[in-house]
């Protein structure tokens, strides 16, 4: 029923580094007509923030579901939060800003962002910008044989902060309400 594609390429691409996040997993549990999916659900994914000479990062992720998301009455984004997976990271201030945009037919819709990151906090909720039904971000995808949501991520890294050479893995928790 579900096929997640998190795309990660850590090599510099022009003036950015490509990172992938399967944030689109926000709808992974909402693509079934079954009554058991009604309610609140969480999905988890991860991405790597790796130090580079550039101060920006960018990437994308996709989620494919086998059933038409319109088979449910609605899906609402409740929250998105970031957390450093490495316990040695005191806070997320090495990320100056981050933005998530759902893209359909070349049109980007900002769904969440955060700037600046709070000092001393390892778990940081993003500011939810999009408050309507998120099913519209899925489009029919003949290549996958299902319905796919595409999310672009972009942000800026604070190069004055120390980041381990191997990077910092970030955990993303997304919660949705399915009606």
PDB file of C-alpha atoms in Angstrom:
ATOM      1  CA  UNK A   1       0.000   0.000   0.000  1.00  0.00           C
ATOM      2  CA  UNK A   2       2.839   2.385   0.782  1.00  0.00           C
ATOM      3  CA  UNK A   3       6.151   3.064  -0.923  1.00  0.00           C
ATOM      4  CA  UNK A   4       8.388   5.732   0.615  1.00  0.00           C
ATOM      5  CA  UNK A   5      11.235   7.295  -1.347  1.00  0.00           C
ATOM      6  CA  UNK A   6      13.627   9.436   0.648  1.00  0.00           C
ATOM      7  CA  UNK A   7      16.183  10.984  -1.661  1.00  0.00           C
ATOM      8  CA  UNK A   8      19.563  11.868  -0.243  1.00  0.00           C
ATOM      9  CA  UNK A   9      22.583  13.147  -2.155  1.00  0.00           C
ATOM     10  CA  UNK A  10      25.223  14.742  -0.020  1.00  0.00           C
ATOM     11  CA  UNK A  11      27.423  16.045  -2.832  1.00  0.00           C
ATOM     12  CA  UNK A  12      27.202  19.799  -3.436  1.00  0.00           C
ATOM     13  CA  UNK A  13      24.843  20.787  -6.222  1.00  0.00           C
ATOM     14  CA  UNK A  14      25.539  24.327  -7.390  1.00  0.00           C
ATOM     15  CA  UNK A  15      25.266  26.400  -4.179  1.00  0.00           C
ATOM     16  CA  UNK A  16      23.410  23.788  -2.121  1.00  0.00           C
ATOM     17  CA  UNK A  17      23.707  20.326  -0.649  1.00  0.00           C
ATOM     18  CA  UNK A  18      20.930  17.879  -1.457  1.00  0.00           C
ATOM     19  CA  UNK A  19      19.299  16.289   1.570  1.00  0.00           C
ATOM     20  CA  UNK A  20      16.260  14.074   1.557  1.00  0.00           C
ATOM     21  CA  UNK A  21      13.504  13.867   4.112  1.00  0.00           C
ATOM     22  CA  UNK A  22      10.450  11.679   3.861  1.00  0.00           C
ATOM     23  CA  UNK A  23       8.269  14.329   5.425  1.00  0.00           C
ATOM     24  CA  UNK A  24       5.557  13.358   3.011  1.00  0.00           C
ATOM     25  CA  UNK A  25       5.020  10.365   5.301  1.00  0.00           C
ATOM     26  CA  UNK A  26       2.506  12.694   6.908  1.00  0.00           C
ATOM     27  CA  UNK A  27      -0.116  11.016   4.735  1.00  0.00           C
ATOM     28  CA  UNK A  28       1.144   7.452   4.860  1.00  0.00           C
ATOM     29  CA  UNK A  29      -1.559   6.266   7.215  1.00  0.00           C
ATOM     30  CA  UNK A  30      -4.302   8.326   5.657  1.00  0.00           C
ATOM     31  CA  UNK A  31      -4.499   6.664   2.275  1.00  0.00           C
ATOM     32  CA  UNK A  32      -6.894   3.877   3.151  1.00  0.00           C
ATOM     33  CA  UNK A  33     -10.664   3.822   3.114  1.00  0.00           C
ATOM     34  CA  UNK A  34     -10.592   1.680   6.243  1.00  0.00           C
ATOM     35  CA  UNK A  35     -12.263   3.192   9.300  1.00  0.00           C
ATOM     36  CA  UNK A  36      -9.269   2.108  11.382  1.00  0.00           C
ATOM     37  CA  UNK A  37      -7.147   4.943   9.959  1.00  0.00           C
ATOM     38  CA  UNK A  38      -9.502   7.626  11.285  1.00  0.00           C
ATOM     39  CA  UNK A  39      -7.832   9.481  14.141  1.00  0.00           C
ATOM     40  CA  UNK A  40      -4.389  10.837  14.927  1.00  0.00           C
ATOM     41  CA  UNK A  41      -1.232   9.231  13.550  1.00  0.00           C
ATOM     42  CA  UNK A  42       2.518   9.876  13.652  1.00  0.00           C
ATOM     43  CA  UNK A  43       5.210   9.030  11.110  1.00  0.00           C
ATOM     44  CA  UNK A  44       8.986   9.236  11.545  1.00  0.00           C
ATOM     45  CA  UNK A  45      11.847   9.740   9.134  1.00  0.00           C
ATOM     46  CA  UNK A  46      15.384  11.124   9.217  1.00  0.00           C
ATOM     47  CA  UNK A  47      17.820  13.231   7.226  1.00  0.00           C
ATOM     48  CA  UNK A  48      21.478  14.179   7.488  1.00  0.00           C
ATOM     49  CA  UNK A  49      22.788  17.720   7.909  1.00  0.00           C
ATOM     50  CA  UNK A  50      26.443  17.557   6.918  1.00  0.00           C
ATOM     51  CA  UNK A  51      28.957  20.403   7.150  1.00  0.00           C
ATOM     52  CA  UNK A  52      30.029  21.868   3.804  1.00  0.00           C
ATOM     53  CA  UNK A  53      31.681  25.104   2.711  1.00  0.00           C
ATOM     54  CA  UNK A  54      28.208  26.271   1.646  1.00  0.00           C
ATOM     55  CA  UNK A  55      25.751  27.762   4.090  1.00  0.00           C
ATOM     56  CA  UNK A  56      22.613  26.287   2.489  1.00  0.00           C
ATOM     57  CA  UNK A  57      21.097  22.849   2.081  1.00  0.00           C
ATOM     58  CA  UNK A  58      18.309  21.655  -0.187  1.00  0.00           C
ATOM     59  CA  UNK A  59      16.683  18.399  -1.110  1.00  0.00           C
ATOM     60  CA  UNK A  60      13.436  16.568  -1.698  1.00  0.00           C
ATOM     61  CA  UNK A  61      11.488  13.506  -0.659  1.00  0.00           C
ATOM     62  CA  UNK A  62       8.498  11.583  -1.930  1.00  0.00           C
ATOM     63  CA  UNK A  63       5.804   9.306  -0.580  1.00  0.00           C
ATOM     64  CA  UNK A  64       3.651   7.049  -2.716  1.00  0.00           C
ATOM     65  CA  UNK A  65       0.406   5.450  -1.566  1.00  0.00           C
ATOM     66  CA  UNK A  66      -1.446   2.802  -3.557  1.00  0.00           C
ATOM     67  CA  UNK A  67      -4.960   4.102  -2.891  1.00  0.00           C
ATOM     68  CA  UNK A  68      -6.433   7.447  -3.888  1.00  0.00           C
ATOM     69  CA  UNK A  69      -6.099   9.845  -0.907  1.00  0.00           C
ATOM     70  CA  UNK A  70      -9.544  11.159  -1.780  1.00  0.00           C
ATOM     71  CA  UNK A  71     -10.986   7.874  -0.480  1.00  0.00           C
ATOM     72  CA  UNK A  72     -10.915   9.442   3.003  1.00  0.00           C
ATOM     73  CA  UNK A  73     -12.849  12.514   4.123  1.00  0.00           C
ATOM     74  CA  UNK A  74      -9.807  14.629   4.981  1.00  0.00           C
ATOM     75  CA  UNK A  75      -6.294  14.812   6.396  1.00  0.00           C
ATOM     76  CA  UNK A  76      -4.854  17.665   8.459  1.00  0.00           C
ATOM     77  CA  UNK A  77      -1.251  18.308   9.441  1.00  0.00           C
ATOM     78  CA  UNK A  78      -1.083  18.580  13.240  1.00  0.00           C
ATOM     79  CA  UNK A  79       2.663  19.129  13.780  1.00  0.00           C
ATOM     80  CA  UNK A  80       6.174  18.539  12.467  1.00  0.00           C
ATOM     81  CA  UNK A  81       9.116  18.443  14.845  1.00  0.00           C
ATOM     82  CA  UNK A  82      12.847  17.988  14.446  1.00  0.00           C
ATOM     83  CA  UNK A  83      15.144  16.252  16.888  1.00  0.00           C
ATOM     84  CA  UNK A  84      18.884  15.582  16.816  1.00  0.00           C
ATOM     85  CA  UNK A  85      19.422  11.823  16.871  1.00  0.00           C
ATOM     86  CA  UNK A  86      22.930  12.289  18.317  1.00  0.00           C
ATOM     87  CA  UNK A  87      22.768  12.850  22.085  1.00  0.00           C
ATOM     88  CA  UNK A  88      26.007  14.873  21.913  1.00  0.00           C
ATOM     89  CA  UNK A  89      24.232  17.689  20.037  1.00  0.00           C
ATOM     90  CA  UNK A  90      23.120  20.251  22.656  1.00  0.00           C
ATOM     91  CA  UNK A  91      20.574  22.016  20.416  1.00  0.00           C
ATOM     92  CA  UNK A  92      19.614  22.632  16.775  1.00  0.00           C
ATOM     93  CA  UNK A  93      21.046  26.141  16.445  1.00  0.00           C
ATOM     94  CA  UNK A  94      23.461  24.860  13.777  1.00  0.00           C
ATOM     95  CA  UNK A  95      20.393  25.090  11.504  1.00  0.00           C
ATOM     96  CA  UNK A  96      19.632  28.783  10.936  1.00  0.00           C
ATOM     97  CA  UNK A  97      16.421  28.137   9.006  1.00  0.00           C
ATOM     98  CA  UNK A  98      14.451  25.333   7.400  1.00  0.00           C
ATOM     99  CA  UNK A  99      11.413  25.311   5.077  1.00  0.00           C
ATOM    100  CA  UNK A 100       9.272  22.418   3.774  1.00  0.00           C
ATOM    101  CA  UNK A 101       7.284  22.898   0.563  1.00  0.00           C
ATOM    102  CA  UNK A 102       4.850  20.453  -1.047  1.00  0.00           C
ATOM    103  CA  UNK A 103       5.147  20.634  -4.852  1.00  0.00           C
ATOM    104  CA  UNK A 104       2.384  19.654  -7.297  1.00  0.00           C
ATOM    105  CA  UNK A 105       2.606  20.452 -11.033  1.00  0.00           C
ATOM    106  CA  UNK A 106       5.538  22.785 -10.396  1.00  0.00           C
ATOM    107  CA  UNK A 107       3.595  24.827  -7.841  1.00  0.00           C
ATOM    108  CA  UNK A 108       5.174  24.922  -4.367  1.00  0.00           C
ATOM    109  CA  UNK A 109       3.116  25.394  -1.207  1.00  0.00           C
ATOM    110  CA  UNK A 110       4.978  26.114   2.017  1.00  0.00           C
ATOM    111  CA  UNK A 111       3.746  23.717   4.688  1.00  0.00           C
ATOM    112  CA  UNK A 112       6.185  24.408   7.545  1.00  0.00           C
ATOM    113  CA  UNK A 113       9.264  26.451   8.497  1.00  0.00           C
ATOM    114  CA  UNK A 114      11.389  27.500  11.428  1.00  0.00           C
ATOM    115  CA  UNK A 115      13.870  30.291  12.040  1.00  0.00           C
ATOM    116  CA  UNK A 116      15.736  30.680  14.294  1.00  0.00           C
ATOM    117  CA  UNK A 117      16.130  27.489  16.256  1.00  0.00           C
ATOM    118  CA  UNK A 118      15.847  27.988  20.028  1.00  0.00           C
ATOM    119  CA  UNK A 119      19.023  27.783  22.108  1.00  0.00           C
ATOM    120  CA  UNK A 120      19.260  24.725  24.357  1.00  0.00           C
ATOM    121  CA  UNK A 121      16.427  22.752  22.687  1.00  0.00           C
ATOM    122  CA  UNK A 122      17.147  19.383  21.050  1.00  0.00           C
ATOM    123  CA  UNK A 123      13.517  18.836  20.025  1.00  0.00           C
ATOM    124  CA  UNK A 124      12.061  21.718  18.014  1.00  0.00           C
ATOM    125  CA  UNK A 125       8.568  21.973  16.516  1.00  0.00           C
ATOM    126  CA  UNK A 126       8.415  23.647  13.123  1.00  0.00           C
ATOM    127  CA  UNK A 127       5.903  26.413  12.597  1.00  0.00           C
ATOM    128  CA  UNK A 128       2.994  24.966  10.645  1.00  0.00           C
ATOM    129  CA  UNK A 129       2.171  27.343   7.802  1.00  0.00           C
ATOM    130  CA  UNK A 130      -0.360  25.257   5.873  1.00  0.00           C
ATOM    131  CA  UNK A 131      -3.637  24.583   7.719  1.00  0.00           C
ATOM    132  CA  UNK A 132      -5.937  23.089   5.056  1.00  0.00           C
ATOM    133  CA  UNK A 133      -6.510  19.535   3.809  1.00  0.00           C
ATOM    134  CA  UNK A 134      -3.194  17.971   2.775  1.00  0.00           C
ATOM    135  CA  UNK A 135      -4.657  15.321   0.435  1.00  0.00           C
ATOM    136  CA  UNK A 136      -4.320  17.790  -2.465  1.00  0.00           C
ATOM    137  CA  UNK A 137      -0.544  17.338  -2.377  1.00  0.00           C
ATOM    138  CA  UNK A 138      -0.881  13.812  -3.813  1.00  0.00           C
ATOM    139  CA  UNK A 139      -0.973  13.414  -7.589  1.00  0.00           C
ATOM    140  CA  UNK A 140      -1.552  10.323  -9.684  1.00  0.00           C
ATOM    141  CA  UNK A 141       1.841   8.830 -10.528  1.00  0.00           C
ATOM    142  CA  UNK A 142       1.738   6.314 -13.428  1.00  0.00           C
ATOM    143  CA  UNK A 143       5.398   5.391 -12.836  1.00  0.00           C
ATOM    144  CA  UNK A 144       4.666   4.128  -9.318  1.00  0.00           C
ATOM    145  CA  UNK A 145       1.134   2.966 -10.006  1.00  0.00           C
ATOM    146  CA  UNK A 146      -0.143   5.026  -7.074  1.00  0.00           C
ATOM    147  CA  UNK A 147      -0.419   8.571  -5.736  1.00  0.00           C
ATOM    148  CA  UNK A 148       2.729  10.489  -4.838  1.00  0.00           C
ATOM    149  CA  UNK A 149       3.428  13.546  -2.687  1.00  0.00           C
ATOM    150  CA  UNK A 150       6.667  15.467  -3.321  1.00  0.00           C
ATOM    151  CA  UNK A 151       8.237  17.708  -0.642  1.00  0.00           C
ATOM    152  CA  UNK A 152      11.177  20.056  -1.192  1.00  0.00           C
ATOM    153  CA  UNK A 153      13.329  21.023   1.799  1.00  0.00           C
ATOM    154  CA  UNK A 154      15.660  23.998   1.941  1.00  0.00           C
ATOM    155  CA  UNK A 155      17.493  25.791   4.669  1.00  0.00           C
ATOM    156  CA  UNK A 156      20.563  27.542   5.906  1.00  0.00           C
ATOM    157  CA  UNK A 157      23.324  26.224   8.168  1.00  0.00           C
ATOM    158  CA  UNK A 158      25.048  28.419  10.762  1.00  0.00           C
ATOM    159  CA  UNK A 159      28.708  27.922   9.938  1.00  0.00           C
ATOM    160  CA  UNK A 160      29.784  29.479  13.239  1.00  0.00           C
ATOM    161  CA  UNK A 161      28.480  26.344  15.018  1.00  0.00           C
ATOM    162  CA  UNK A 162      30.520  23.177  15.298  1.00  0.00           C
ATOM    163  CA  UNK A 163      29.080  20.226  13.377  1.00  0.00           C
ATOM    164  CA  UNK A 164      30.852  16.833  13.397  1.00  0.00           C
ATOM    165  CA  UNK A 165      32.539  16.088  10.043  1.00  0.00           C
ATOM    166  CA  UNK A 166      30.218  13.097   9.540  1.00  0.00           C
ATOM    167  CA  UNK A 167      27.184  15.362   9.981  1.00  0.00           C
ATOM    168  CA  UNK A 168      24.181  15.248  12.301  1.00  0.00           C
ATOM    169  CA  UNK A 169      21.259  12.927  11.700  1.00  0.00           C
ATOM    170  CA  UNK A 170      17.928  14.633  12.301  1.00  0.00           C
ATOM    171  CA  UNK A 171      14.755  12.777  13.193  1.00  0.00           C
ATOM    172  CA  UNK A 172      11.503  14.213  11.823  1.00  0.00           C
ATOM    173  CA  UNK A 173       8.207  13.368  13.534  1.00  0.00           C
ATOM    174  CA  UNK A 174       5.030  14.275  11.644  1.00  0.00           C
ATOM    175  CA  UNK A 175       1.520  13.973  13.066  1.00  0.00           C
ATOM    176  CA  UNK A 176      -1.710  14.052  11.100  1.00  0.00           C
ATOM    177  CA  UNK A 177      -5.406  13.814  11.865  1.00  0.00           C
ATOM    178  CA  UNK A 178      -7.367  11.624   9.431  1.00  0.00           C
ATOM    179  CA  UNK A 179     -11.124  12.142   9.110  1.00  0.00           C
TER     180      UNK A 179
END
